Every structure is written in structure tokens, then in C-alpha cells.
Coordinates of C-alpha atoms in Angstrom, one line a residue:
M1 CA 3.7 22.5 11.6
D2 CA 5.7 19.7 13.1
V3 CA 3.2 16.9 13.1
L4 CA 5.7 14.6 15.0
G5 CA 6.2 17.0 17.8
D6 CA 9.4 17.2 19.8
S7 CA 8.6 15.5 23.1
H8 CA 10.9 12.5 22.4
I9 CA 13.4 13.7 19.8
H10 CA 15.8 15.3 22.3
Q11 CA 15.9 12.4 24.6
K12 CA 17.7 9.3 23.1
K13 CA 15.8 6.2 23.8
G14 CA 18.8 4.0 23.7
R15 CA 16.7 1.3 22.1
R16 CA 17.0 -0.2 18.6
L17 CA 14.1 -1.5 16.4
I18 CA 14.5 -4.1 13.7
L19 CA 12.2 -3.7 10.7
F20 CA 11.6 -6.2 7.9
P21 CA 9.7 -4.9 4.9
L22 CA 8.1 -7.1 2.2
P23 CA 10.1 -6.5 -1.0
L24 CA 7.2 -4.9 -3.0
Q25 CA 6.8 -1.2 -3.8
G26 CA 3.5 -0.8 -1.9
H27 CA 5.0 -2.5 1.2
I28 CA 8.5 -1.0 1.3
N29 CA 7.2 2.6 1.1
P30 CA 5.1 2.5 4.2
M31 CA 7.7 0.4 6.2
L32 CA 10.4 3.0 5.5
Q33 CA 8.0 5.8 6.3
L34 CA 7.3 4.1 9.6
A35 CA 11.1 3.7 10.2
N36 CA 11.4 7.5 9.7
I37 CA 8.6 8.2 12.1
L38 CA 10.1 6.0 14.8
Y39 CA 13.6 7.4 14.1
S40 CA 12.2 10.9 14.7
K41 CA 11.1 9.6 18.1
A42 CA 14.7 8.8 19.0
F43 CA 14.8 5.0 18.3
S44 CA 17.7 3.6 16.4
I45 CA 16.7 1.7 13.3
T46 CA 18.0 -1.4 11.6
I47 CA 16.4 -2.6 8.3
I48 CA 16.7 -6.3 7.3
H49 CA 15.9 -6.7 3.6
T50 CA 16.0 -9.3 0.9
N51 CA 18.3 -9.0 -2.2
F52 CA 15.2 -9.1 -4.3
N53 CA 13.9 -5.5 -4.7
S54 CA 16.3 -4.2 -2.1
P55 CA 15.9 -0.6 -1.1
N56 CA 18.4 2.2 -2.0
T57 CA 20.3 2.3 1.3
S58 CA 22.1 5.5 0.4
N59 CA 18.8 7.4 0.8
Y60 CA 18.8 6.5 4.5
P61 CA 22.3 7.2 6.0
E62 CA 20.7 7.3 9.5
F63 CA 19.6 3.6 9.4
S64 CA 21.6 0.4 9.5
F65 CA 20.9 -2.2 6.8
C66 CA 21.3 -6.0 6.8
S67 CA 20.8 -7.8 3.5
I68 CA 19.8 -11.5 3.5
E69 CA 19.9 -14.0 0.7
D70 CA 16.4 -15.0 -0.4
S71 CA 17.8 -17.8 -2.6
S72 CA 15.3 -17.1 -5.4
S73 CA 16.4 -17.3 -9.0
E74 CA 15.5 -14.4 -11.4
T75 CA 12.7 -16.6 -12.8
E76 CA 11.2 -17.3 -9.3
A77 CA 11.6 -13.7 -8.1
S78 CA 8.9 -12.4 -10.4
T79 CA 5.8 -10.4 -9.5
A80 CA 3.9 -12.1 -12.4
D81 CA 2.5 -14.5 -9.8
L82 CA 2.6 -12.8 -6.4
V83 CA 1.2 -15.7 -4.6
A84 CA 3.9 -18.1 -5.8
L85 CA 6.6 -15.4 -5.0
L86 CA 5.3 -14.6 -1.5
S87 CA 4.9 -18.3 -0.6
L88 CA 8.4 -19.0 -1.9
L89 CA 10.0 -16.1 0.1
N90 CA 8.3 -17.2 3.3
V91 CA 10.1 -20.5 3.0
Q92 CA 13.5 -19.5 1.6
C93 CA 14.0 -16.5 4.0
V94 CA 13.5 -18.5 7.2
V95 CA 17.1 -19.6 7.8
P96 CA 18.9 -16.4 6.6
F97 CA 16.5 -14.2 8.4
R98 CA 16.9 -16.1 11.7
N99 CA 20.7 -16.1 11.4
C100 CA 20.7 -12.4 10.7
L101 CA 18.4 -11.6 13.6
A102 CA 20.3 -13.8 16.0
K103 CA 23.5 -12.1 15.0
L104 CA 22.0 -8.7 15.6
L105 CA 20.8 -9.8 19.0
S106 CA 24.2 -11.2 20.0
N107 CA 25.9 -8.0 19.0
V108 CA 24.0 -5.9 21.6
E109 CA 25.5 -7.5 24.6
G110 CA 27.6 -5.2 26.8
E111 CA 26.8 -2.0 28.7
E112 CA 27.2 0.5 25.8
K113 CA 25.2 -1.4 23.2
E114 CA 21.6 -0.5 22.5
P115 CA 19.2 -3.3 23.4
I116 CA 16.8 -4.3 20.7
A117 CA 13.3 -3.5 21.9
C118 CA 11.3 -5.4 19.3
L119 CA 10.9 -6.7 15.7
I120 CA 8.4 -5.0 13.3
T121 CA 7.7 -7.0 10.2
D122 CA 5.2 -6.8 7.3
A123 CA 2.3 -9.0 8.3
T124 CA 2.8 -11.1 5.1
W125 CA 6.1 -12.4 6.6
Y126 CA 4.2 -14.9 8.6
F127 CA 7.2 -17.1 9.3
T128 CA 8.8 -14.3 11.4
Q129 CA 6.5 -14.9 14.4
A130 CA 8.0 -18.3 15.1
V131 CA 11.5 -16.9 14.6
A132 CA 10.8 -14.0 17.0
E133 CA 9.4 -16.4 19.6
S134 CA 12.4 -18.7 19.4
L135 CA 14.7 -15.7 20.1
K136 CA 12.4 -14.3 22.8
L137 CA 11.8 -11.1 20.9
S138 CA 8.4 -9.4 20.6
R139 CA 7.0 -9.0 17.1
I140 CA 4.7 -6.2 16.0
V141 CA 3.2 -6.4 12.5
L142 CA 2.6 -3.6 10.1
R143 CA -0.5 -3.9 7.8
T144 CA 0.0 -1.9 4.7
N145 CA -3.4 -2.4 3.3
S146 CA -6.6 -0.8 4.5
V147 CA -8.4 -2.2 7.6
S148 CA -11.5 -2.8 5.5
S149 CA -9.6 -4.9 2.9
F150 CA -7.8 -6.9 5.6
L151 CA -11.1 -7.9 7.1
V152 CA -12.2 -9.3 3.7
F153 CA -9.0 -11.4 3.4
A154 CA -9.5 -12.5 7.0
A155 CA -13.0 -13.7 6.1
F156 CA -11.7 -15.9 3.3
P157 CA -12.4 -19.1 5.2
V158 CA -16.0 -18.1 5.9
L159 CA -16.5 -16.9 2.3
S160 CA -15.1 -20.2 1.1
Q161 CA -17.5 -22.2 3.3
K162 CA -20.5 -20.2 2.0
G163 CA -19.6 -20.9 -1.6
Y164 CA -18.3 -17.6 -2.9
F165 CA -15.2 -19.2 -4.4
P166 CA -14.6 -19.4 -7.3
I167 CA -16.3 -16.1 -8.0
R168 CA -19.0 -16.4 -10.7
D169 CA -19.7 -13.6 -13.2
S170 CA -23.4 -14.3 -12.9
Q171 CA -23.3 -13.3 -9.2
S172 CA -20.9 -10.3 -9.6
E173 CA -23.4 -7.6 -8.8
A174 CA -24.9 -9.4 -5.8
P175 CA -24.3 -8.0 -2.3
V176 CA -22.1 -9.8 0.2
P177 CA -24.3 -9.7 3.4
E178 CA -21.3 -10.7 5.5
L179 CA -19.2 -7.7 4.4
P180 CA -21.3 -4.6 3.6
P181 CA -21.1 -2.6 1.4
L182 CA -19.3 -5.0 -0.8
R183 CA -20.6 -6.8 -3.9
V184 CA -19.4 -10.2 -5.0
K185 CA -17.2 -8.6 -7.7
D186 CA -15.4 -6.6 -4.9
I187 CA -14.0 -9.7 -3.2
P188 CA -10.2 -9.5 -3.7
V189 CA -9.0 -11.4 -6.7
V190 CA -5.3 -12.4 -7.0
E191 CA -4.3 -14.0 -10.3
T192 CA -2.4 -17.1 -9.5
C193 CA -2.0 -20.7 -10.7
Y194 CA -2.0 -21.7 -7.0
R195 CA -5.5 -21.0 -5.6
E196 CA -4.9 -23.2 -2.5
T197 CA -1.6 -21.6 -1.9
L198 CA -3.3 -18.2 -1.8
H199 CA -5.8 -19.3 0.9
R200 CA -3.0 -20.9 2.9
L201 CA -0.9 -17.7 2.6
V202 CA -3.8 -15.5 3.8
T203 CA -4.7 -17.9 6.6
E204 CA -1.1 -18.2 7.9
A205 CA -0.5 -14.4 7.8
T206 CA -3.8 -13.9 9.7
N207 CA -3.2 -16.6 12.3
Q208 CA 0.4 -15.4 13.0
M209 CA -0.8 -11.9 13.3
K210 CA -3.4 -12.9 15.9
V211 CA -0.6 -14.2 18.2
S212 CA 1.7 -11.2 17.6
S213 CA 2.4 -8.5 20.1
G214 CA 0.4 -5.9 18.2
C215 CA -0.5 -4.3 14.9
I216 CA 0.4 -1.0 13.4
W217 CA -2.0 0.4 10.8
N218 CA -1.3 3.0 8.1
S219 CA -4.8 4.3 8.8
L220 CA -6.7 6.5 11.2
Q221 CA -9.7 6.1 13.4
D222 CA -11.7 8.9 11.7
L223 CA -11.5 7.1 8.4
D224 CA -11.8 3.5 9.5
L225 CA -13.6 3.5 12.8
A226 CA -16.2 0.8 12.0
S227 CA -13.5 -1.5 10.5
L228 CA -11.1 -0.9 13.4
T229 CA -13.8 -1.7 15.9
K230 CA -14.6 -5.0 14.0
F231 CA -10.9 -5.8 13.9
Q232 CA -10.5 -5.3 17.7
Q233 CA -13.4 -7.7 18.3
D234 CA -11.8 -10.5 16.2
F235 CA -8.2 -9.8 17.0
P236 CA -7.6 -9.1 20.7
I237 CA -4.2 -7.6 20.3
P238 CA -3.0 -4.0 20.8
M239 CA -3.6 -2.0 17.7
F240 CA -2.1 1.4 16.7
P241 CA -3.7 3.3 13.8
I242 CA -1.1 6.0 13.4
G243 CA -1.5 6.9 9.7
P244 CA -1.5 8.4 7.2
F245 CA 2.3 7.8 7.0
H246 CA 2.6 10.0 3.9
N247 CA 1.5 13.1 5.9
F248 CA 4.6 12.7 8.0
F249 CA 7.2 12.2 5.2
S250 CA 7.4 12.0 1.4
A251 CA 7.0 8.6 -0.2
S252 CA 9.2 9.3 -3.2
S253 CA 12.6 8.6 -1.5
S254 CA 11.7 5.0 -0.9
S255 CA 10.5 4.3 -4.4
L256 CA 11.9 1.3 -6.3
L257 CA 11.4 3.2 -9.6
A258 CA 13.1 6.3 -10.7
H259 CA 10.9 9.5 -10.7
D260 CA 10.7 11.2 -14.1
Q261 CA 11.4 14.8 -13.2
T262 CA 10.0 16.1 -16.6
S263 CA 6.6 15.9 -15.1
I264 CA 7.3 18.8 -12.7
S265 CA 8.1 21.3 -15.5
W266 CA 5.1 20.1 -17.5
L267 CA 2.8 20.4 -14.5
D268 CA 4.1 23.9 -13.8
K269 CA 2.6 25.0 -17.2
Q270 CA -0.9 23.7 -16.4
T271 CA -3.8 25.5 -14.6
P272 CA -4.0 24.4 -11.0
K273 CA -6.4 21.5 -10.3
S274 CA -6.9 21.0 -14.1
V275 CA -4.8 17.8 -14.5
I276 CA -5.9 14.2 -14.1
Y277 CA -3.1 11.8 -12.9
V278 CA -3.3 8.3 -14.3
S279 CA -1.5 5.3 -12.9
F280 CA -2.0 1.6 -12.6
G281 CA 0.6 1.3 -9.8
S282 CA 3.8 -0.7 -9.6
I283 CA 2.6 -4.2 -10.4
A284 CA -0.7 -4.3 -12.3
A285 CA -0.6 -5.1 -16.0
I286 CA -3.3 -4.5 -18.7
N287 CA -3.6 -5.8 -22.3
E288 CA -3.1 -3.7 -25.4
T289 CA -6.8 -3.2 -26.1
E290 CA -7.4 -1.9 -22.5
F291 CA -4.4 0.4 -22.9
L292 CA -5.7 1.9 -26.1
E293 CA -9.2 2.4 -24.7
V294 CA -7.7 4.4 -21.8
A295 CA -5.5 6.4 -24.2
W296 CA -8.5 7.4 -26.4
G297 CA -10.7 8.0 -23.4
L298 CA -8.1 10.4 -22.0
A299 CA -7.6 12.1 -25.4
N300 CA -11.3 12.5 -26.1
S301 CA -12.0 14.0 -22.6
K302 CA -10.0 17.1 -23.6
V303 CA -8.7 17.2 -20.0
P304 CA -5.0 17.6 -19.4
F305 CA -3.4 14.4 -18.1
L306 CA -0.2 13.1 -16.6
W307 CA -0.1 9.4 -17.4
V308 CA 2.3 7.0 -15.7
V309 CA 3.0 4.2 -18.1
R310 CA 5.4 1.9 -16.2
P311 CA 7.6 -0.3 -18.5
G312 CA 5.8 -3.7 -18.5
L313 CA 2.4 -2.2 -17.8
V314 CA 1.1 -3.3 -21.2
R315 CA 1.5 -7.1 -21.6
G316 CA 3.7 -7.9 -24.6
A317 CA 5.0 -4.4 -25.0
E318 CA 8.1 -2.7 -23.6
W319 CA 6.5 0.8 -23.1
I320 CA 4.1 2.9 -25.2
E321 CA 4.6 1.2 -28.6
P322 CA 0.9 0.2 -28.9
L323 CA -0.1 3.9 -29.2
P324 CA -1.0 4.9 -32.8
Q325 CA 1.5 6.9 -34.8
G326 CA 1.0 10.6 -34.2
F327 CA -1.2 10.0 -31.1
L328 CA 0.9 12.3 -28.8
E329 CA 1.1 15.0 -31.5
T330 CA -2.8 15.1 -31.7
L331 CA -2.9 16.0 -28.0
D332 CA -1.2 19.4 -28.6
G333 CA 0.7 19.3 -25.3
R334 CA -2.4 18.4 -23.3
G335 CA -1.0 15.0 -22.2
H336 CA 2.3 14.0 -20.7
I337 CA 3.5 10.4 -20.4
V338 CA 6.2 9.3 -18.0
K339 CA 7.6 6.0 -16.8
W340 CA 7.1 6.8 -13.1
S341 CA 5.9 9.6 -10.9
P342 CA 4.7 9.5 -7.3
P343 CA 0.9 9.3 -6.8
A344 CA -1.1 12.5 -6.3
R345 CA -2.7 13.2 -2.9
S346 CA -5.9 14.8 -1.7
V347 CA -7.6 14.8 -5.2
P348 CA -10.8 13.1 -6.5
M349 CA -10.2 9.5 -7.6
I350 CA -11.4 7.5 -10.5
C351 CA -10.9 3.8 -9.6
Q352 CA -10.3 0.9 -12.0
P353 CA -9.3 -1.9 -9.6
C354 CA -7.1 -4.6 -11.1
F355 CA -6.4 -7.1 -8.3
G356 CA -6.1 -7.8 -4.6
D357 CA -7.4 -5.2 -2.1
Q358 CA -7.9 -2.6 -4.9
M359 CA -11.4 -4.0 -5.3
V360 CA -12.4 -3.3 -1.7
N361 CA -10.6 0.1 -1.7
A362 CA -12.5 1.2 -4.9
R363 CA -15.8 0.4 -3.3
Y364 CA -15.0 2.3 -0.2
V365 CA -13.7 5.3 -2.2
S366 CA -17.0 5.5 -4.2
D367 CA -19.7 4.3 -1.8
V368 CA -18.4 4.9 1.7
W369 CA -16.0 7.8 1.8
K370 CA -17.5 9.2 -1.5
V371 CA -14.2 10.8 -2.6
G372 CA -14.1 9.4 -6.1
S373 CA -15.9 7.5 -8.8
H374 CA -15.7 3.8 -9.6
L375 CA -15.3 2.5 -13.2
E376 CA -17.7 -0.4 -12.8
R377 CA -17.5 -1.7 -16.3
K378 CA -14.6 -2.8 -18.5
L379 CA -12.1 -0.2 -19.7
E380 CA -13.9 1.4 -22.6
R381 CA -13.1 4.8 -24.1
G382 CA -16.6 6.3 -23.9
E383 CA -16.9 5.3 -20.2
V384 CA -13.4 6.6 -19.4
E385 CA -14.2 9.9 -21.2
R386 CA -17.6 10.3 -19.5
T387 CA -16.2 9.5 -16.0
I388 CA -13.3 12.0 -16.4
R389 CA -15.7 14.8 -17.5
R390 CA -18.1 14.0 -14.6
V391 CA -15.3 14.2 -12.0
M392 CA -13.4 17.1 -13.5
K393 CA -16.1 19.3 -15.0
E394 CA -19.5 18.6 -13.5
A395 CA -21.3 19.1 -10.2
E396 CA -20.4 15.6 -9.0
G397 CA -16.7 16.5 -9.1
Q398 CA -17.3 19.7 -7.1
E399 CA -19.2 17.7 -4.4
I400 CA -16.3 15.2 -4.3
R401 CA -13.8 18.0 -3.8
V402 CA -15.8 19.4 -0.9
R403 CA -15.8 16.0 0.8
I404 CA -12.0 15.6 0.1
M405 CA -11.3 19.0 1.8
I406 CA -13.3 17.9 4.9
L407 CA -11.4 14.6 5.0
K408 CA -8.1 16.4 4.5
E409 CA -8.9 18.6 7.5
K410 CA -9.6 15.4 9.5
L411 CA -6.3 14.0 8.5
N412 CA -4.4 17.1 9.6
L413 CA -6.3 17.2 13.0
C414 CA -5.6 13.5 13.7
L415 CA -1.9 14.2 13.5
N416 CA -1.9 17.2 15.8
Q417 CA -1.5 16.9 19.6
G418 CA -4.6 15.3 21.0
G419 CA -5.6 13.8 17.6
S420 CA -6.3 10.1 17.3
S421 CA -3.2 9.2 15.3
Y422 CA -1.0 11.4 17.5
Q423 CA -2.3 9.6 20.6
S424 CA -1.9 6.2 18.9
L425 CA 1.8 7.0 18.1
E426 CA 2.4 8.0 21.7
S427 CA 0.8 4.8 22.9
L428 CA 2.9 2.8 20.4
I429 CA 6.1 4.4 21.8
S430 CA 5.2 3.7 25.4
Y431 CA 4.2 0.1 24.4
I432 CA 7.6 -0.6 22.7
L433 CA 9.5 0.8 25.7
S434 CA 7.6 -1.6 28.0
F435 CA 9.2 -4.6 26.3

């Protein structure tokens, strides 16, 4: 099935799009997937990127790439405090980005050059709105988080006025009437030494998005209809929910981390649908105690597992040194640990949110979409073991799998001709060509 269709691919648009991803794994992946989607629709693509976490350009010979100096030292360019990093980049990238964009615009003069239709940036690059306006270029933003979690970030000023910050443990289980079905503990937390900077970053990104030319979502109407409706009420700009991007193209080629191929041969030896995939993503870190609780929970569950332990996942350790001597041998081949492997798709989820929009996503996974289970308590081996068994071996897991198959069918239908994401993509193409 060609989910992209071929209505545009044979007719060159003669228009170029400039894309500017945020230099973090969870933001580069969807931006480059979007670039592939738009390229398949006959647009030419130029990617502007920072030196920090720059993508592997050799994976994309069909795109043009422009690197800009972000002027951040190795100490500054750290994901240990994301708020400090993103705030810094929004200041230090202004001049080099403007110079790069201005040069690209000046190079398209002449009859045979492709005019630049618009700029598409990650919504967190809030400074780019003023730059685009000064160069008389339309800016569309890409939101890489879920619509539901974005609405929570956008509500930060209201939540602040109502006294939710700082979040108190004594109130953690209380509902948030302004944002059902969330509880207080689901309000996004970002570890930072600069609390005021976080709120300013969120406010700036939200305000500049509100005056942009539109918003692309890596989501679909069938999954997020209520949240999309709420977004449209609060943000009167064109919106294009064209996701899920990963159903168009594989995410692995845009990974900043090398994929450990040994997982493939190990998985081939396992019974289908018997393996649990464990990953804390590309940024989150846990302490040694939490790491060991997860390890023993996995081991005691007796369920085969593929565990992604990213170097730096465990604070104070290089890799898996905290594991007891002989731990892997006791598993008798039932577990496989790698440094990186792409996330699994269309399977039941056990969520242990660490920071940011993961809290909101976990609540929606367990309570709204009901396609997974939420580890509500601290990481503790008994709880990890029980939850794994519940999802993998018991009736609850079977019910989750049924709902996942229904959702998967919806995802496939939305990408087919006449589906909501298909139509949103067609609308986006027409909209870009109208500039």
C-alpha cells in the first residue's frame, strides 16, 4: 500500500521548503520524517541544523543541508538541563540562522531557481517567527509532542495563577479540573535550576506559535479529536494533523544513536509477541537503585525482554556496571541488553514517565486510549514484575491488545485516500502552494 499516493510525485512543484529541527532525538526524528513526506510530494527540501547534535546528512542525499554555528560550548550544549540549553540556543542561534536563511532566499533569484514557499520550524524555536516576518517568509510550526500534552504546557499561566506550582506531593493524586483526566502528578515536570526560564520558554513558544501561519501535528483526528477541537478554539490558526509520521517512513535512519543490530538476531529466536521492549528514551536518566529494581523486576517476571540501556542512562555509571556479577547469566538467554534499538510499535505499553510531556502521555495511554498500563508508584521490583505479568500474561493484556488492533486499523484508514490524515496532508500541500 502506498500511503502517500502518487497524485503529486510525478509533477515537480518547483518550490523549496526550509526546515529547521530542534537538535534533540525526539524532535529531529519527526522533522526528518516530515521532510521525507513533503519530498515525496515533489517539494525540494533544505534542512538548516545546528552543529550540536547535527543529523547524519549522508542518510539524506536528496536533501540540501545548511549548518549554523550555535556558539555553545561543550559544557553549555548539554541535555542535563534542557531548559537552560533550549533557552541558550534560542538566543545564540538568532544571528547565524537569520544570515543562513537570508542567504538561501537571495540565492533563489532568477528564472530557473526554485522559490522558497515557506519555513517549517520546530515550535520550540520561538525566535524564528520574528526572523521569518523580517524576511517576509511564512512560518509553519511542527509540534512533535501530543496535542493533549501541548494544551497542558499552554495552560501553565492559568495553572500558575491557581497555585499548582510548585507541585506538592500531598496533592499529587488530586484531579486537575481544568485539564481532565489529569491528576496533579501528571502536570509536566522538567528538572531545571531555572524555573522562571522554563515558564518563559513555554510562554514564548506558545505566543509565537499563535501568530504563525499554521501548525503541523504528528497526530491524527481519530486519536486526538477532543484535544484538537480545544486547540482550534484557543489557537485560531490553520492546523494539519497528518500523523502518525512513522507509518509513512522508518524512524531509525534519523536516529542520533547507532542501532545495535544484535537485537535482530536475538529477537528472531523468540516466540512472536512474547518479548517486552524496555527503554527510557534518549534523554531520561535514573539512579542506580531504580536501575536495579527494574533489572530484578524484569528477571523475576520470567518474560523475555529486550532492554535498551543507553550509555549515561544510569547516573554515575558508564553503562551496565551496577548490575550484580552473574546477573545476565542467571537469565539463561531470556534477556538481551543493547545500547540502542528503535522503539517497538503497536504493542501494549507499560509507562513510567520521567519528565516533560511523558506524564500526560502516560495518563492518556492508561486512562483514555487504554492501550497500556501506568506504573503509578516508584520503580520497585515487585510492582515492575506484577505489571509485566498483568500485561503480558493475564486477561488485561489481552483486552489491551484488542484495543491496540482497533487503533492500528484506525491509523491505517486515516492514511488511506479519504482518511483524515490523508486529507490533512492534501490541505497542507495546497496551503503551502498558496503562499
